[in-house]
Amino acid sequence: MELKNYMETIVLNYLDVVLEKYPNCCKCEQCRQDIVMLALNHLPPKYVSSDKGNVFTKLSLTELEKEVQVIEEIAKAIEVVSRSPRH
Ligand SMILES: [Zn+2]
């Protein structure tokens, strides 16, 4: 059994969608990683065992409210990284 932070999956799913709204933000590997890290630091982790595929589907349906929060945190992280990129 492998534990996985489902929140990471959600953040990665939304990263590109949110990045599209920030054409000036650098999209190199370092900056993308920093954005994901910053956003995850502000979001509650959701651990699931990855061998139960159906858990993912259930969570994504019941966590819709949190997804709004995820998008907000990604947007904030993009602004922070844009101000002082580490690359
Ligand atoms: Zn960069």
Tab-separated table of C-alpha atoms and ligand atoms in Angstrom:
chain	number	residue	atom	x	y	z
A	1	MET	CA	0.000	0.000	0.000
A	2	GLU	CA	1.238	3.432	-0.868
A	3	LEU	CA	0.106	6.598	0.883
A	4	LYS	CA	-0.427	9.596	-1.298
A	5	ASN	CA	-1.335	13.181	-0.510
A	6	TYR	CA	-4.422	13.614	-2.654
A	7	MET	CA	-4.137	17.372	-2.224
A	8	GLU	CA	-0.955	17.219	-4.299
A	9	THR	CA	-2.894	15.591	-7.137
A	10	ILE	CA	-5.534	18.322	-6.994
A	11	VAL	CA	-2.908	21.102	-6.964
A	12	LEU	CA	-1.084	19.535	-9.942
A	13	ASN	CA	-4.387	19.197	-11.794
A	14	TYR	CA	-5.134	22.886	-11.414
A	15	LEU	CA	-1.617	24.278	-11.775
A	16	ASP	CA	-1.697	24.698	-15.559
A	17	VAL	CA	-5.254	26.044	-15.566
A	18	VAL	CA	-4.343	28.762	-13.054
A	19	LEU	CA	-0.953	29.450	-14.710
A	20	GLU	CA	-2.765	30.299	-17.960
A	21	LYS	CA	-4.172	33.368	-16.221
A	22	TYR	CA	-0.642	34.529	-15.457
A	23	PRO	CA	1.119	34.713	-18.845
A	24	ASN	CA	4.035	36.628	-17.275
A	25	CYS	CA	4.741	34.007	-14.639
A	26	CYS	CA	7.805	31.867	-15.323
A	27	LYS	CA	6.882	28.241	-15.963
A	28	CYS	CA	10.265	26.587	-15.525
A	29	GLU	CA	10.554	23.417	-13.440
A	30	GLN	CA	11.922	25.261	-10.392
A	31	CYS	CA	9.131	27.847	-10.347
A	32	ARG	CA	6.406	25.236	-10.909
A	33	GLN	CA	7.798	23.219	-8.005
A	34	ASP	CA	7.905	26.294	-5.765
A	35	ILE	CA	4.307	27.159	-6.650
A	36	VAL	CA	3.106	23.632	-5.830
A	37	MET	CA	5.110	23.594	-2.578
A	38	LEU	CA	3.824	26.989	-1.438
A	39	ALA	CA	0.221	26.108	-2.245
A	40	LEU	CA	0.492	22.737	-0.457
A	41	ASN	CA	1.931	24.425	2.637
A	42	HIS	CA	-1.287	26.417	2.935
A	43	LEU	CA	-3.645	23.540	2.300
A	44	PRO	CA	-4.637	20.674	4.600
A	45	PRO	CA	-3.106	17.365	3.412
A	46	LYS	CA	-5.486	14.584	2.396
A	47	TYR	CA	-3.858	11.195	2.625
A	48	VAL	CA	-5.347	8.305	0.691
A	49	SER	CA	-4.030	4.884	-0.174
A	50	SER	CA	-3.371	4.841	-3.877
A	51	ASP	CA	-4.394	1.209	-4.339
A	52	LYS	CA	-8.038	2.155	-3.854
A	53	GLY	CA	-8.761	3.905	-7.106
A	54	ASN	CA	-12.359	4.681	-6.217
A	55	VAL	CA	-11.299	6.774	-3.211
A	56	PHE	CA	-9.967	9.387	-5.634
A	57	THR	CA	-13.279	9.714	-7.430
A	58	LYS	CA	-15.250	10.003	-4.196
A	59	LEU	CA	-12.927	12.639	-2.815
A	60	SER	CA	-12.945	14.739	-5.951
A	61	LEU	CA	-16.733	14.916	-5.815
A	62	THR	CA	-17.051	15.753	-2.132
A	63	GLU	CA	-14.132	18.162	-2.008
A	64	LEU	CA	-15.442	20.629	-4.563
A	65	GLU	CA	-15.544	23.443	-2.037
A	66	LYS	CA	-11.917	22.843	-1.182
A	67	GLU	CA	-10.998	23.011	-4.856
A	68	VAL	CA	-11.982	26.680	-4.849
A	69	GLN	CA	-9.550	27.131	-1.973
A	70	VAL	CA	-6.903	25.197	-3.932
A	71	ILE	CA	-7.242	27.558	-6.898
A	72	GLU	CA	-6.934	30.566	-4.573
A	73	GLU	CA	-3.795	29.163	-2.937
A	74	ILE	CA	-2.212	28.404	-6.326
A	75	ALA	CA	-2.947	31.976	-7.455
A	76	LYS	CA	-1.351	33.359	-4.274
A	77	ALA	CA	1.673	31.075	-4.695
A	78	ILE	CA	2.093	32.227	-8.309
A	79	GLU	CA	2.153	35.843	-7.139
A	80	VAL	CA	4.768	35.068	-4.467
A	81	VAL	CA	6.990	33.141	-6.910
A	82	SER	CA	6.602	35.820	-9.611
A	83	ARG	CA	7.871	38.443	-7.176
A	84	SER	CA	10.985	36.506	-6.207
A	85	PRO	CA	11.702	33.527	-8.474
A	86	ARG	CA	14.485	31.205	-7.245
A	87	HIS	CA	15.656	29.995	-10.681
B	1	ZN	ZN	11.449	30.012	-13.317
